[in-house]
Amino acid sequence: MADRNEILGAAQGAFNADPAASMAAVAEAAGISRATLHRHFDSREALLVELGTRSLDQWAGRLDEVDAEALAASGDAPAIRAALETLVLGYVDDADGFGFALTDHVILANADLEERTQVLADREAVLFAAAQRVGVLRPDLPPRWFGHAIYGLLVSGREAVRIGDVARRDVGRLVLSSLLTGIAQPQNQDSTP
Amino acid sequence: MADRNEILGAAQGAFNADPAASMAAVAEAAGISRATLHRHFDSREALLVELGTRSLDQWAGRLDEVDAEALAASGDAPAIRAALETLVLGYVDDADGFGFALTDHVILANADLEERTQVLADREAVLFAAAQRVGVLRPDLPPRWFGHAIYGLLVSGREAVRIGDVARRDVGRLVLSSLLTGIAQPQNQDSTP
């Protein structure tokens, strides 16, 4: 008998492999009947919303781990820089499990999840604004942009791994390095071959 | 009587507003009956695949406009740098119309569209590799990564505009600047306030 956690884990795997996976496909992946699946989750939407909630729990956990609010108040530039790196690498790890949720239209359209997303984005924005004040992040970008840039590069990383263009072990470094320093060769280096 | 082009335009608007829009919602947006819509498109999938095809036509058109292959062969660093900026700003403009297609699961799962996406990604990768050789793009990143990074930041830009965090007129500059130089304050500048 699969318990709720096992079903959610199997569903997560099924949606990562095929974001359009049906309830029948999820039941098969979990090794249970459709009737059993429906006893746990009324609908595909209910299942997706619970997975979306868990992905937000994980995001909140990452912000708790670095103690985002205390760190923002500290004004400690090296600590803020290190925490941003820790956060982004943590998000890349989480996206390996919850990647489909980044772009799932049911999850993105859910009002409760969107509200909670905004609360977490606000927590992050406080840290980003502090990072700007102490010279860790560029002062010319809007503080609300940083979270979107991170989000987009998580989608990049997940897609690059899915297509097979990038190895899973390399994706954290690629995302972090592209995010922080960009993909252009710095112009102050003489790089013409 | 709406023609096929008008219906596709209305459908694009409907899917951008709500990626889960039903055929009934698309028909309503186009000001036609569901029966008329179904005469043009057998299924929601057929409609999405045609919109996906058009978004790839636009992508191909951008690569043609900068003459990507000739440019890659030229080894002309300033021209390659300028073309990369033109391409990215063009993609941001296109994503304003076709943004939903970036993450639509029906479009992403379609084998024909995926095959054509790979052909276009290959054309781009030739330009990126040339840009690395002439010192425009970082030599330490895999050439196949650049396209993914651009893709992700297009998703960032679209989401930031959708949420209302960034004005439409600013998004091209934000995407391009974050892509090329990153979001971190360069460490060789004294930026501590």
mmCIF file with all atom_site columns, N, CA, C and O in Angstrom, chain A residues 90 113 135 172 185:
data_model
loop_
_atom_site.group_PDB
_atom_site.id
_atom_site.type_symbol
_atom_site.label_atom_id
_atom_site.label_alt_id
_atom_site.label_comp_id
_atom_site.label_asym_id
_atom_site.label_entity_id
_atom_site.label_seq_id
_atom_site.pdbx_PDB_ins_code
_atom_site.Cartn_x
_atom_site.Cartn_y
_atom_site.Cartn_z
_atom_site.occupancy
_atom_site.B_iso_or_equiv
_atom_site.pdbx_formal_charge
_atom_site.auth_seq_id
_atom_site.auth_comp_id
_atom_site.auth_asym_id
_atom_site.auth_atom_id
_atom_site.pdbx_PDB_model_num
ATOM 1  N N  . GLY A 1 90  ? 21.067 25.651 -4.081  1.00 0.00 ? 90  GLY A N  1
ATOM 2  C CA . GLY A 1 90  ? 19.972 24.891 -3.468  1.00 0.00 ? 90  GLY A CA 1
ATOM 3  C C  . GLY A 1 90  ? 18.753 24.851 -4.377  1.00 0.00 ? 90  GLY A C  1
ATOM 4  O O  . GLY A 1 90  ? 18.124 23.800 -4.557  1.00 0.00 ? 90  GLY A O  1
ATOM 5  N N  . LEU A 1 113 ? -1.378 29.505 -4.403  1.00 0.00 ? 113 LEU A N  1
ATOM 6  C CA . LEU A 1 113 ? 0.057  29.309 -4.620  1.00 0.00 ? 113 LEU A CA 1
ATOM 7  C C  . LEU A 1 113 ? 0.702  30.603 -5.096  1.00 0.00 ? 113 LEU A C  1
ATOM 8  O O  . LEU A 1 113 ? 1.825  30.924 -4.699  1.00 0.00 ? 113 LEU A O  1
ATOM 9  N N  . GLY A 1 135 ? 26.866 46.326 -2.213  1.00 0.00 ? 135 GLY A N  1
ATOM 10 C CA . GLY A 1 135 ? 27.731 46.193 -3.381  1.00 0.00 ? 135 GLY A CA 1
ATOM 11 C C  . GLY A 1 135 ? 27.907 44.777 -3.880  1.00 0.00 ? 135 GLY A C  1
ATOM 12 O O  . GLY A 1 135 ? 28.824 44.494 -4.645  1.00 0.00 ? 135 GLY A O  1
ATOM 13 N N  . GLY A 1 172 ? 24.519 23.361 -11.788 1.00 0.00 ? 172 GLY A N  1
ATOM 14 C CA . GLY A 1 172 ? 24.545 24.362 -10.718 1.00 0.00 ? 172 GLY A CA 1
ATOM 15 C C  . GLY A 1 172 ? 25.581 25.440 -10.988 1.00 0.00 ? 172 GLY A C  1
ATOM 16 O O  . GLY A 1 172 ? 25.294 26.641 -10.906 1.00 0.00 ? 172 GLY A O  1
ATOM 17 N N  . GLN A 1 185 ? 32.176 37.668 -22.559 1.00 0.00 ? 185 GLN A N  1
ATOM 18 C CA . GLN A 1 185 ? 33.561 37.786 -22.124 1.00 0.00 ? 185 GLN A CA 1
ATOM 19 C C  . GLN A 1 185 ? 33.763 39.220 -21.628 1.00 0.00 ? 185 GLN A C  1
ATOM 20 O O  . GLN A 1 185 ? 33.446 40.161 -22.359 1.00 0.00 ? 185 GLN A O  1
#
